[in-house]
Amino acid sequence: MTNIITIKNIAKHVGAEVTIQGWLYASTGKGKLQFLQVRDGTGIVQAVLFKPNLPEEVFEAAKHLPQESALTVHGIVKQNERAPGVPGGYEIDATQVTVVQVSEEYPITPKEHGVEFLLENRHLWIRSRKQWALLRLRATVMRAMRDWLDTQGFVEMTTPILTPAAGEGTSTLFKVDYFGDEIYLAQTGQLYNEANIYAFGKVYCFGPTFRAEKSKTRRHMTEFWMLEPEIAFCDLDGLMAIEEQMVSYVVQRCLEQCAHELQVLERDITVLQKVVPPFPRLSYDEAVERIGKIQAETTDVELKKLLEVKWGHDFGSPHETELTKQFDRPMFVYGFPTVAKAFYMEPWPGRPEVCKSVDMLAPEGYGEITGGSERISDLNLLLKRIHEEKLPQEAFKWYLDLRRYGSVVHSGFGLGVERTVAWIAGIHHVREASPFPRTLGRVYP
Ligand code: 4AD
Ligand code: MG
């Protein structure tokens, strides 16, 4: 059989004789008609088996073929607006079906399964329509971010995963025995990117990041993917401009290239269409004031308690949720208290209790998707902060060097891929935005 096509491109082949290679997603039938929903990784299409059109034994075998059996379908592409699966409505009038492997009884059936069961079978669950749509969306998000940065002149650098020092606080380090020495899995590639900018100007790294987070929330994973751009001669304002342009570009690309996936996910795309610059910018002080006001005005006793906010604390998920509800697109909160943030952040001029930090919060209650800052560029100030945070100066020797040789104002941010995808897709928990999620309670499969 020839003319193997992918389901995604089926519209180009109306009237032609084609072959689809894939797996049986579902089937129904009655009498002389059998309908096979076939998926090939690019989409799902219906193959219509009309008994007189196929060899007798092929029709009979297809009737009893279990879900997830591997097969090829040969036939003629027809347009049929009512056909399920591919957007636009296409189906295949089958003339031949070849079974490649007869599947054993498949554990994931169209009935409702509990999420723990599905996570235990994640290696199979990814074949389901919604998971398929989500992970394709994730791939588009990752490609769009890279494309935007590449066209803006950023150079991709890889940063090490085995690291001798903590980048984001010592409480969430995964320890590794490195031939008798204690080292850690990377929490961030930022510190290395701060070295990279002095060689390349604008850089980014993109890879897995590890945090021994004890938080069992819908936003936390122990392994997640982070994109981290870093820019020389860039201050906090410049950083926010870059962030809002990149995130807007990514969302618009998803709308363009993942219309079908977003439809499968039943995402309300009108909220995504509004994601264009500029994003609202609120100082931490203003944000605290707003949250205080929401708290004072709410009649919900439970919420009132959750919205308790003391100056100096980072925001929790209820604070972010209520704050972002007031805006129709992502927003920035900048100028957090120094005590709530990492050691390397530049102090606010004349207000050392505040630092030049910025978080981007996604709307609809999704909360923080990026965290960034202007970095300390002065050697003595950085030394002081390392001592205040009781970090081992020896491990930061090379990082301090960057403040000795041509130090300049520079800034960068980190974007969490799973949180960003969860927001764009409109799903509840970040773990489904990863093919094989790692969370507090799970490292299998
Ligand atoms: O705000 P964070 O901790 O910032 C940094 O690591 C900086 N060094 C980045 C930089 O400036 N280059 O993390 C950045 C983002 C968060 O906004 C969030 O989207 C994601 O990484 N993130 C997590 N995602 C899932 N699970 C977790 N446990 C996460 N922790 C952070
Ligand atoms: Mg953060």
mmCIF file with all atom_site columns, C-alpha atoms and ligand atoms in Angstrom, residues 168 211 314 341 345 358-359 368 370-372 414 419, ligand 2:
data_model
loop_
_atom_site.group_PDB
_atom_site.id
_atom_site.type_symbol
_atom_site.label_atom_id
_atom_site.label_alt_id
_atom_site.label_comp_id
_atom_site.label_asym_id
_atom_site.label_entity_id
_atom_site.label_seq_id
_atom_site.pdbx_PDB_ins_code
_atom_site.Cartn_x
_atom_site.Cartn_y
_atom_site.Cartn_z
_atom_site.occupancy
_atom_site.B_iso_or_equiv
_atom_site.pdbx_formal_charge
_atom_site.auth_seq_id
_atom_site.auth_comp_id
_atom_site.auth_asym_id
_atom_site.auth_atom_id
_atom_site.pdbx_PDB_model_num
ATOM   1  C  CA . GLU A 1 168 ? 17.294 29.684 44.815 1.00 0.00 ? 168 GLU A CA 1
ATOM   2  C  CA . ARG A 1 211 ? 13.239 21.630 43.540 1.00 0.00 ? 211 ARG A CA 1
ATOM   3  C  CA . ASP A 1 314 ? 5.436  36.613 49.443 1.00 0.00 ? 314 ASP A CA 1
ATOM   4  C  CA . LYS A 1 341 ? 13.273 36.967 47.519 1.00 0.00 ? 341 LYS A CA 1
ATOM   5  C  CA . MET A 1 345 ? 18.423 40.828 43.500 1.00 0.00 ? 345 MET A CA 1
ATOM   6  C  CA . VAL A 1 358 ? 9.179  41.076 39.274 1.00 0.00 ? 358 VAL A CA 1
ATOM   7  C  CA . ASP A 1 359 ? 6.699  38.219 38.998 1.00 0.00 ? 359 ASP A CA 1
ATOM   8  C  CA . GLU A 1 368 ? 2.936  33.249 39.053 1.00 0.00 ? 368 GLU A CA 1
ATOM   9  C  CA . THR A 1 370 ? 7.562  33.960 35.671 1.00 0.00 ? 370 THR A CA 1
ATOM   10 C  CA . GLY A 1 371 ? 9.955  35.230 38.313 1.00 0.00 ? 371 GLY A CA 1
ATOM   11 C  CA . GLY A 1 372 ? 12.793 37.589 37.528 1.00 0.00 ? 372 GLY A CA 1
ATOM   12 C  CA . GLY A 1 414 ? 12.600 32.311 34.525 1.00 0.00 ? 414 GLY A CA 1
ATOM   13 C  CA . ARG A 1 419 ? 2.460  26.526 34.691 1.00 0.00 ? 419 ARG A CA 1
HETATM 14 MG MG . MG  B 2 .   ? 9.205  32.919 42.096 1.00 0.00 ? 2   MG  B MG 1
#
